[in-house]
Tab-separated table of C-alpha atoms in Angstrom:
chain	number	residue	atom	x	y	z
A	1	MET	CA	0.038	0.002	-0.027
A	2	THR	CA	1.402	3.294	-0.959
A	3	GLY	CA	-0.103	5.113	2.080
A	4	GLY	CA	-3.524	6.431	2.669
A	5	ILE	CA	-6.955	6.949	1.492
A	6	PHE	CA	-6.157	9.975	-0.508
A	7	SER	CA	-3.532	8.215	-2.637
A	8	ILE	CA	-6.213	5.465	-3.385
A	9	PHE	CA	-8.419	8.184	-4.562
A	10	ILE	CA	-5.973	9.979	-6.762
A	11	VAL	CA	-4.609	6.800	-8.209
A	12	ALA	CA	-8.132	5.569	-9.126
A	13	ILE	CA	-8.946	8.763	-10.788
A	14	PHE	CA	-5.992	9.578	-12.654
A	15	ILE	CA	-3.163	7.056	-12.819
A	16	GLU	CA	-5.285	3.882	-13.029
A	17	ASN	CA	-8.108	5.538	-14.776
A	18	PHE	CA	-10.769	2.885	-15.355
A	19	VAL	CA	-11.432	3.763	-18.932
A	20	LEU	CA	-8.009	4.814	-20.311
A	21	ASN	CA	-5.688	2.716	-18.193
A	22	GLN	CA	-7.675	-0.381	-17.040
A	23	ILE	CA	-9.756	-0.567	-20.215
A	24	LEU	CA	-12.954	-1.117	-18.500
A	25	GLY	CA	-16.445	0.422	-19.463
A	26	ILE	CA	-15.368	0.980	-22.988
A	27	CYS	CA	-18.958	0.377	-24.328
A	28	PRO	CA	-20.617	3.284	-22.665
A	29	PHE	CA	-17.462	5.377	-23.163
A	30	VAL	CA	-17.828	4.931	-26.874
A	31	GLY	CA	-21.558	4.832	-26.933
A	32	VAL	CA	-22.615	7.834	-24.852
A	33	SER	CA	-19.700	10.162	-25.392
A	34	ASN	CA	-21.062	12.010	-28.559
A	35	LYS	CA	-22.756	14.819	-26.590
A	36	ILE	CA	-21.562	16.627	-23.390
A	37	ASP	CA	-25.072	16.526	-21.860
A	38	SER	CA	-25.499	12.771	-22.184
A	39	ALA	CA	-21.956	12.296	-20.998
A	40	VAL	CA	-22.604	14.303	-17.781
A	41	GLY	CA	-25.670	12.243	-17.092
A	42	MET	CA	-24.059	8.833	-17.613
A	43	GLY	CA	-21.003	9.872	-15.642
A	44	LEU	CA	-23.019	10.894	-12.801
A	45	ALA	CA	-25.140	7.701	-12.827
A	46	VAL	CA	-22.141	5.479	-13.137
A	47	THR	CA	-20.243	7.222	-10.350
A	48	PHE	CA	-23.391	6.878	-8.033
A	49	VAL	CA	-23.937	3.309	-8.724
A	50	MET	CA	-20.329	2.340	-8.446
A	51	VAL	CA	-19.973	3.743	-4.907
A	52	LEU	CA	-23.065	2.073	-3.768
A	53	ALA	CA	-22.118	-1.247	-5.453
A	54	GLY	CA	-18.431	-1.055	-4.165
A	55	ALA	CA	-19.817	-0.756	-0.475
A	56	VAL	CA	-22.493	-3.391	-0.936
A	57	THR	CA	-20.515	-5.987	-2.606
A	58	TRP	CA	-17.679	-5.496	-0.040
A	59	SER	CA	-20.240	-6.190	2.665
A	60	ILE	CA	-21.540	-9.270	0.873
A	61	GLN	CA	-18.032	-10.699	0.386
A	62	GLU	CA	-16.905	-9.985	4.041
A	63	PHE	CA	-20.145	-10.952	5.912
A	64	PHE	CA	-21.639	-13.603	3.727
A	65	LEU	CA	-19.319	-15.223	1.279
A	66	VAL	CA	-16.263	-15.585	3.397
A	67	PRO	CA	-17.898	-16.769	6.629
A	68	PHE	CA	-19.952	-19.437	4.723
A	69	ARG	CA	-17.069	-20.530	2.493
A	70	LEU	CA	-19.098	-19.451	-0.653
A	71	GLU	CA	-16.413	-17.444	-2.525
A	72	TYR	CA	-17.173	-19.431	-5.681
A	73	LEU	CA	-20.376	-17.712	-5.855
A	74	GLN	CA	-18.716	-14.195	-6.117
A	75	THR	CA	-19.374	-13.541	-9.658
A	76	LEU	CA	-22.908	-14.772	-9.538
A	77	SER	CA	-23.923	-12.782	-6.435
A	78	PHE	CA	-21.942	-9.665	-7.314
A	79	ILE	CA	-23.745	-9.357	-10.682
A	80	LEU	CA	-27.115	-10.084	-9.210
A	81	VAL	CA	-26.547	-7.496	-6.490
A	82	ILE	CA	-25.587	-4.779	-9.010
A	83	ALA	CA	-28.536	-5.527	-11.121
A	84	ALA	CA	-30.960	-5.376	-8.218
A	85	LEU	CA	-29.099	-2.204	-6.941
A	86	VAL	CA	-29.477	-0.504	-10.285
A	87	GLN	CA	-33.254	-1.362	-10.228
A	88	PHE	CA	-33.584	-0.106	-6.657
A	89	VAL	CA	-31.714	3.138	-7.321
A	90	GLU	CA	-33.921	3.651	-10.347
A	91	MET	CA	-37.095	3.343	-8.258
A	92	VAL	CA	-35.803	5.493	-5.383
A	93	ILE	CA	-34.785	8.296	-7.627
A	94	LYS	CA	-38.034	8.117	-9.626
A	95	LYS	CA	-39.982	8.469	-6.331
A	96	THR	CA	-37.901	11.093	-4.629
A	97	VAL	CA	-36.118	13.255	-7.167
A	98	PRO	CA	-38.044	13.182	-10.420
A	99	THR	CA	-35.946	15.736	-12.053
A	100	LEU	CA	-32.721	13.879	-11.368
A	101	TYR	CA	-34.605	10.716	-12.715
A	102	GLN	CA	-35.439	12.510	-15.884
A	103	ALA	CA	-31.758	13.433	-16.400
A	104	LEU	CA	-30.383	9.965	-15.460
A	105	GLY	CA	-33.277	7.725	-16.224
A	106	VAL	CA	-32.251	6.282	-19.604
A	107	TYR	CA	-28.732	5.618	-18.447
A	108	LEU	CA	-29.534	3.741	-15.339
A	109	PRO	CA	-30.575	0.344	-16.949
A	110	LEU	CA	-27.403	0.417	-19.057
A	111	ILE	CA	-25.211	0.395	-16.061
A	112	THR	CA	-25.869	-3.228	-15.156
A	113	THR	CA	-23.648	-4.200	-17.990
A	114	ASN	CA	-21.078	-1.662	-17.515
A	115	CYS	CA	-17.919	-3.694	-16.748
A	116	ALA	CA	-16.461	-0.855	-14.794
A	117	VAL	CA	-19.066	-1.418	-12.009
A	118	LEU	CA	-18.493	-5.131	-11.689
A	119	GLY	CA	-14.866	-4.614	-12.214
A	120	VAL	CA	-14.371	-2.213	-9.323
A	121	ALA	CA	-16.268	-4.588	-7.027
A	122	LEU	CA	-14.010	-7.437	-8.151
A	123	LEU	CA	-10.786	-5.371	-7.750
A	124	ASN	CA	-11.779	-4.174	-4.329
A	125	VAL	CA	-11.874	-7.780	-3.189
A	126	ARG	CA	-8.751	-8.700	-5.067
A	127	LYS	CA	-6.926	-5.764	-3.551
A	128	ASN	CA	-8.020	-6.645	0.061
A	129	TYR	CA	-9.385	-3.138	0.597
A	130	SER	CA	-11.279	-2.325	3.780
A	131	LEU	CA	-14.805	-0.873	3.663
A	132	VAL	CA	-13.576	2.683	3.495
A	133	GLU	CA	-10.829	2.000	1.049
A	134	SER	CA	-13.359	0.135	-1.177
A	135	ALA	CA	-15.897	3.112	-1.190
A	136	VAL	CA	-13.003	5.629	-1.886
A	137	ASN	CA	-11.654	3.411	-4.693
A	138	SER	CA	-15.139	3.095	-6.194
A	139	LEU	CA	-15.599	6.957	-5.861
A	140	GLY	CA	-12.383	7.567	-7.503
A	141	GLY	CA	-13.000	5.030	-10.344
A	142	GLY	CA	-16.396	6.569	-11.014
A	143	LEU	CA	-15.084	10.014	-11.126
A	144	GLY	CA	-12.200	8.828	-13.297
A	145	PHE	CA	-14.828	7.409	-15.713
A	146	PHE	CA	-16.909	10.633	-15.415
A	147	PHE	CA	-13.731	12.668	-16.261
A	148	ALA	CA	-12.760	10.570	-19.186
A	149	LEU	CA	-16.148	10.600	-20.687
A	150	ILE	CA	-16.638	14.346	-20.499
A	151	LEU	CA	-13.120	14.997	-22.002
A	152	MET	CA	-14.056	12.547	-24.843
A	153	ALA	CA	-17.445	14.109	-25.335
A	154	GLY	CA	-15.703	17.505	-25.682
A	155	ILE	CA	-13.361	16.265	-28.198
A	156	ARG	CA	-16.062	14.537	-30.177
A	157	GLU	CA	-18.232	17.580	-30.403
A	158	ARG	CA	-15.405	19.049	-32.260
A	159	LEU	CA	-14.661	15.982	-34.347
A	160	GLU	CA	-18.198	16.032	-35.748
A	161	VAL	CA	-17.393	19.041	-37.870
A	162	ALA	CA	-13.808	17.817	-38.781
A	163	ASP	CA	-12.955	16.510	-42.221
A	164	THR	CA	-12.513	12.810	-41.122
A	165	PRO	CA	-12.205	10.057	-43.790
A	166	VAL	CA	-15.351	8.216	-44.261
A	167	ALA	CA	-14.287	4.915	-42.828
A	168	MET	CA	-12.854	6.442	-39.749
A	169	ARG	CA	-15.912	8.468	-38.741
A	170	GLY	CA	-17.720	7.603	-35.491
A	171	ALA	CA	-16.307	4.829	-33.514
A	172	PRO	CA	-12.688	4.246	-35.138
A	173	ILE	CA	-11.697	7.880	-34.747
A	174	THR	CA	-12.907	7.704	-31.145
A	175	PHE	CA	-10.692	4.855	-30.400
A	176	ILE	CA	-7.568	6.615	-32.071
A	177	THR	CA	-8.414	9.714	-29.901
A	178	ALA	CA	-8.847	7.469	-26.809
A	179	GLY	CA	-5.317	6.249	-27.438
A	180	LEU	CA	-3.981	9.533	-27.469
A	181	MET	CA	-5.666	10.596	-24.373
A	182	ALA	CA	-4.407	7.246	-22.755
A	183	ILE	CA	-0.794	8.388	-23.679
A	184	ALA	CA	-1.587	11.797	-22.150
A	185	PHE	CA	-2.863	10.191	-18.856
A	186	TYR	CA	0.536	8.289	-18.548
A	187	GLY	CA	1.746	11.832	-17.678
A	188	PHE	CA	-0.045	11.522	-14.383
A	189	ALA	CA	2.020	8.356	-13.414
A	190	GLY	CA	4.501	10.312	-11.250
A	191	LEU	CA	1.762	12.081	-9.261
A	192	VAL	CA	1.782	9.639	-6.388
B	1	MET	CA	-28.611	-27.231	-40.485
B	2	ASN	CA	-28.604	-23.596	-41.204
B	3	TRP	CA	-24.910	-22.890	-41.897
B	4	LYS	CA	-25.643	-19.157	-42.429
B	5	GLU	CA	-26.164	-18.877	-38.632
B	6	LEU	CA	-22.617	-20.106	-38.122
B	7	THR	CA	-20.801	-18.010	-40.764
B	8	LYS	CA	-22.449	-14.760	-40.188
B	9	GLY	CA	-20.593	-14.178	-36.899
B	10	ILE	CA	-17.231	-14.534	-38.459
B	11	TRP	CA	-17.381	-11.575	-41.041
B	12	ALA	CA	-20.727	-9.926	-41.843
B	13	GLU	CA	-21.837	-9.696	-38.369
B	14	ASN	CA	-18.626	-9.923	-36.542
B	15	PRO	CA	-19.421	-9.055	-32.827
B	16	ILE	CA	-16.349	-6.906	-32.235
B	17	PHE	CA	-15.820	-4.969	-35.421
B	18	VAL	CA	-19.318	-4.634	-36.734
B	19	ILE	CA	-21.831	-4.727	-33.864
B	20	MET	CA	-19.199	-3.436	-31.557
B	21	LEU	CA	-20.053	-5.661	-28.458
B	22	GLY	CA	-17.528	-6.664	-25.978
B	23	CYS	CA	-14.835	-4.248	-26.716
B	24	CYS	CA	-13.460	-4.188	-23.174
B	25	PRO	CA	-11.821	-7.628	-23.190
B	26	ALA	CA	-10.938	-7.226	-26.867
B	27	LEU	CA	-8.692	-4.246	-25.896
B	28	ALA	CA	-7.532	-5.306	-22.548
B	29	VAL	CA	-6.360	-8.932	-23.123
B	30	SER	CA	-5.291	-8.668	-26.648
B	31	THR	CA	-1.646	-8.158	-25.709
B	32	SER	CA	-0.481	-11.537	-26.837
B	33	MET	CA	-1.862	-14.297	-29.014
B	34	ALA	CA	-1.776	-16.817	-25.975
B	35	ASN	CA	-4.082	-14.398	-24.084
B	36	ALA	CA	-6.283	-13.691	-26.930
B	37	ILE	CA	-6.950	-17.310	-27.781
B	38	GLY	CA	-7.359	-18.070	-24.117
B	39	MET	CA	-10.102	-15.474	-23.737
B	40	GLY	CA	-11.613	-16.446	-27.090
B	41	ILE	CA	-12.107	-20.020	-25.995
B	42	ALA	CA	-13.424	-19.015	-22.484
B	43	ALA	CA	-15.952	-16.660	-24.073
B	44	THR	CA	-17.057	-19.254	-26.764
B	45	PHE	CA	-17.633	-21.793	-24.157
B	46	VAL	CA	-19.934	-19.473	-22.088
B	47	LEU	CA	-21.586	-18.361	-25.256
B	48	ILE	CA	-22.359	-21.910	-26.428
B	49	GLY	CA	-23.565	-22.955	-22.940
B	50	SER	CA	-25.739	-19.962	-22.192
B	51	ASN	CA	-27.152	-19.941	-25.706
B	52	LEU	CA	-28.080	-23.690	-25.438
B	53	ILE	CA	-29.597	-23.360	-21.992
B	54	ILE	CA	-31.480	-20.106	-22.800
B	55	SER	CA	-33.063	-21.541	-26.006
B	56	LEU	CA	-34.132	-24.642	-24.088
B	57	ILE	CA	-35.798	-22.950	-21.261
B	58	ARG	CA	-37.091	-19.911	-23.152
B	59	ALA	CA	-40.813	-21.196	-23.241
B	60	GLY	CA	-40.825	-21.612	-19.479
B	61	VAL	CA	-39.372	-18.098	-18.603
B	62	PRO	CA	-41.842	-15.390	-17.858
B	63	ASP	CA	-41.023	-12.323	-20.148
B	64	LYS	CA	-40.676	-9.934	-17.332
B	65	ILE	CA	-37.887	-11.712	-15.461
B	66	ARG	CA	-36.055	-13.120	-18.528
B	67	ILE	CA	-33.080	-10.848	-18.088
B	68	PRO	CA	-32.212	-11.753	-14.544
B	69	VAL	CA	-32.549	-15.420	-15.527
B	70	TYR	CA	-30.131	-15.028	-18.407
B	71	ILE	CA	-27.630	-13.441	-16.142
B	72	VAL	CA	-27.927	-16.258	-13.615
B	73	VAL	CA	-27.279	-18.755	-16.429
B	74	ILE	CA	-24.425	-16.785	-17.851
B	75	ALA	CA	-22.953	-16.268	-14.457
B	76	THR	CA	-23.024	-20.003	-13.740
B	77	PHE	CA	-21.142	-20.759	-16.888
B	78	VAL	CA	-18.662	-18.031	-16.372
B	79	THR	CA	-18.010	-19.357	-12.843
B	80	MET	CA	-17.327	-22.771	-14.154
B	81	VAL	CA	-14.873	-21.410	-16.703
B	82	ASP	CA	-13.192	-19.354	-14.113
B	83	LYS	CA	-12.692	-22.259	-11.788
B	84	PHE	CA	-11.726	-24.569	-14.533
B	85	MET	CA	-9.032	-22.125	-15.815
B	86	ALA	CA	-7.714	-21.363	-12.362
B	87	ALA	CA	-7.198	-25.096	-11.883
B	88	PHE	CA	-5.760	-26.275	-15.113
B	89	THR	CA	-4.234	-23.038	-16.769
B	90	PRO	CA	-3.202	-21.103	-13.678
B	91	ALA	CA	-0.701	-18.955	-15.404
B	92	LEU	CA	-3.274	-17.885	-18.131
B	93	SER	CA	-5.878	-17.344	-15.463
B	94	GLU	CA	-3.486	-15.079	-13.628
B	95	LYS	CA	-2.742	-13.053	-16.727
B	96	LEU	CA	-6.309	-12.508	-17.713
B	97	GLY	CA	-7.221	-11.545	-14.133
B	98	ILE	CA	-10.662	-9.995	-13.595
B	99	PHE	CA	-11.400	-10.139	-17.335
B	100	ILE	CA	-12.557	-13.830	-16.795
B	101	PRO	CA	-15.371	-12.949	-14.268
B	102	LEU	CA	-16.086	-9.933	-16.447
B	103	ILE	CA	-17.262	-12.289	-19.149
B	104	VAL	CA	-20.445	-11.992	-17.309
B	105	VAL	CA	-20.994	-8.455	-18.446
B	106	ASN	CA	-19.534	-8.999	-21.777
B	107	CYS	CA	-22.478	-7.525	-24.019
B	108	ILE	CA	-21.901	-10.230	-26.686
B	109	ILE	CA	-23.189	-12.923	-24.532
B	110	LEU	CA	-26.281	-11.177	-23.117
B	111	GLY	CA	-26.859	-9.642	-26.461
B	112	ARG	CA	-26.953	-13.087	-28.293
B	113	ALA	CA	-29.140	-14.446	-25.432
B	114	GLU	CA	-31.633	-11.639	-26.006
B	115	ALA	CA	-31.360	-11.203	-29.738
B	116	PHE	CA	-30.925	-14.929	-30.948
B	117	ALA	CA	-31.340	-17.679	-28.330
B	118	ASN	CA	-34.542	-16.104	-27.072
B	119	LYS	CA	-36.280	-16.602	-30.447
B	120	ASN	CA	-34.574	-19.680	-32.037
B	121	THR	CA	-34.157	-23.338	-31.693
B	122	PRO	CA	-31.319	-24.864	-29.739
B	123	LEU	CA	-29.360	-26.263	-32.741
B	124	ASP	CA	-29.581	-22.764	-34.386
B	125	SER	CA	-28.603	-21.155	-31.046
B	126	ILE	CA	-25.447	-23.404	-30.777
B	127	LEU	CA	-24.464	-22.666	-34.358
B	128	ASP	CA	-24.914	-18.879	-33.622
B	129	ALA	CA	-22.840	-19.217	-30.485
B	130	ILE	CA	-20.055	-20.980	-32.202
B	131	GLY	CA	-20.040	-18.468	-35.101
B	132	MET	CA	-20.047	-15.373	-32.810
B	133	GLY	CA	-17.489	-17.172	-30.599
B	134	LEU	CA	-15.245	-17.664	-33.539
B	135	GLY	CA	-15.743	-14.147	-34.725
B	136	PHE	CA	-14.793	-12.856	-31.311
B	137	THR	CA	-11.601	-15.066	-31.155
B	138	ILE	CA	-10.545	-14.181	-34.717
B	139	ALA	CA	-11.062	-10.422	-34.063
B	140	LEU	CA	-9.055	-10.856	-30.706
B	141	SER	CA	-6.316	-12.710	-32.519
B	142	LEU	CA	-6.027	-10.176	-35.208
B	143	ILE	CA	-5.737	-7.355	-32.725
B	144	ALA	CA	-3.167	-9.442	-30.686
B	145	THR	CA	-1.073	-10.168	-33.783
B	146	PHE	CA	-0.256	-6.649	-34.235
B	147	ARG	CA	0.169	-5.779	-30.568
B	148	GLU	CA	2.376	-8.871	-29.872
B	149	VAL	CA	4.638	-8.492	-32.872
B	150	LEU	CA	5.090	-4.765	-32.610
B	151	GLY	CA	4.911	-4.486	-28.846
B	152	GLU	CA	7.000	-7.463	-27.825
B	153	GLY	CA	8.845	-8.471	-31.005
B	154	LYS	CA	7.223	-11.917	-30.641
B	155	PHE	CA	4.452	-14.113	-32.176
B	156	PHE	CA	3.095	-16.843	-30.063
B	157	GLY	CA	6.147	-16.086	-27.737
B	158	ILE	CA	8.610	-16.880	-30.622
B	159	PRO	CA	10.850	-13.994	-31.582
B	160	VAL	CA	10.205	-12.360	-34.851
B	161	PRO	CA	13.212	-11.092	-36.915
B	162	LEU	CA	13.561	-7.345	-37.570
B	163	VAL	CA	11.391	-6.266	-34.670
B	164	ARG	CA	12.551	-8.490	-31.965
B	165	ASN	CA	15.407	-6.217	-30.658
B	166	ASP	CA	13.563	-3.178	-30.885
B	167	PRO	CA	9.824	-3.572	-29.750
B	168	CYS	CA	7.455	-0.474	-29.322
B	169	LEU	CA	6.375	-1.167	-25.643
B	170	LEU	CA	3.488	1.300	-26.199
B	171	MET	CA	1.703	-1.280	-28.331
B	172	ILE	CA	1.116	-3.684	-25.401
B	173	MET	CA	0.030	-0.961	-23.169
B	174	ALA	CA	-3.559	0.544	-23.218
B	175	PRO	CA	-2.924	3.143	-25.993
B	176	GLY	CA	-1.640	0.573	-28.428
B	177	GLY	CA	-4.908	-1.429	-27.989
B	178	PHE	CA	-6.942	1.638	-28.838
B	179	PHE	CA	-4.802	2.543	-31.979
B	180	VAL	CA	-4.851	-1.029	-33.386
B	181	PHE	CA	-8.545	-1.463	-32.708
B	182	GLY	CA	-9.621	1.815	-34.162
B	183	LEU	CA	-7.577	1.235	-37.324
B	184	LEU	CA	-8.746	-2.354	-37.731
B	185	MET	CA	-12.430	-1.181	-37.493
B	186	ALA	CA	-11.750	1.636	-40.040
B	187	TRP	CA	-10.148	-1.213	-42.321
B	188	LYS	CA	-13.257	-3.430	-41.829
B	189	ARG	CA	-15.567	-0.746	-42.785
B	190	HIS	CA	-13.645	0.297	-45.740
B	191	MET	CA	-13.671	-3.166	-47.023
B	192	ALA	CA	-17.442	-3.578	-46.310
B	193	ALA	CA	-18.004	-0.373	-48.122
B	194	GLY	CA	-16.475	-1.741	-51.386
B	195	GLY	CA	-12.734	-1.367	-50.896
B	196	ALA	CA	-10.439	0.963	-52.743
B	197	LYS	CA	-11.424	4.529	-53.193
């Protein structure tokens, strides 16, 4: 451990950015990054679900799977919990904050199959994080996703009007851009 | 036998380059041929198993809860593959890391369950699964060929002349994956649109 909660947070956002460094959550990253508005909605929804999922899956691993020696059910239980959690969050937001629901509504169901969410839950367990560390790592991971998504949306709004070769338009040029962004993100490596 | 169900996954409806499903493992584990083929076999096994089971039980599953049911079926097969690989190919299992359990959320598998196995016979579903699995494996191997040769100077672990002394390390890191994937996808589109222009 390279010391402290804060360094976990910074590492999760910048150095081990979920999208650009760990290559998790590429589908929504490419799919939802064509407009800044939708990128903000998706980023917020993912961050929110990731923190909740990080905390809940940690509790399940610690209080249920390990004591009962059911570690082999990890994948199955985590994905079911995440799916249930997404449904639950959707219902709660719909009842309590309708305006937020309108902004995030369409993105919530997509989050279940976002591999960054299951990925952060599995990584927390593999790295033996405590509850607080898991929550911080999930928050950092979510914000990192948010950050990468917004940067990409900003670039893509410009790319729309650029003179790109026909075959490169849309997804291919997005991947090339993501590659350049990933190289830029290596610059953060010396931060912690 | 409907051979079209088998062949469409390989080129015309290639899951990675055309429908763009399952990009995360395609980028993350395509650093070497061994990883790419290992991942391809694991995903193909899960695809065949889940497509078969889902096409068999589809009549008995109420429409409203079908997605959770699919997820349970898929997660069961993924757990089997995960444990199997950890026991028999520990080195590969170590390298692929969390990307084996992450097959659960690989959109190809749930996508085929929903779009194909849900509506077709078990035999057609198996053919579809084999075709999609092959398409996935081929796409992964193609990306891995470029990345392993350029990034490590090797192919299947065997040194390649000309590049072996001077590999470009960037290619086996995340940016290399993005570049190769983007260029290959553009090439596939260019070919599909009628080639030279």
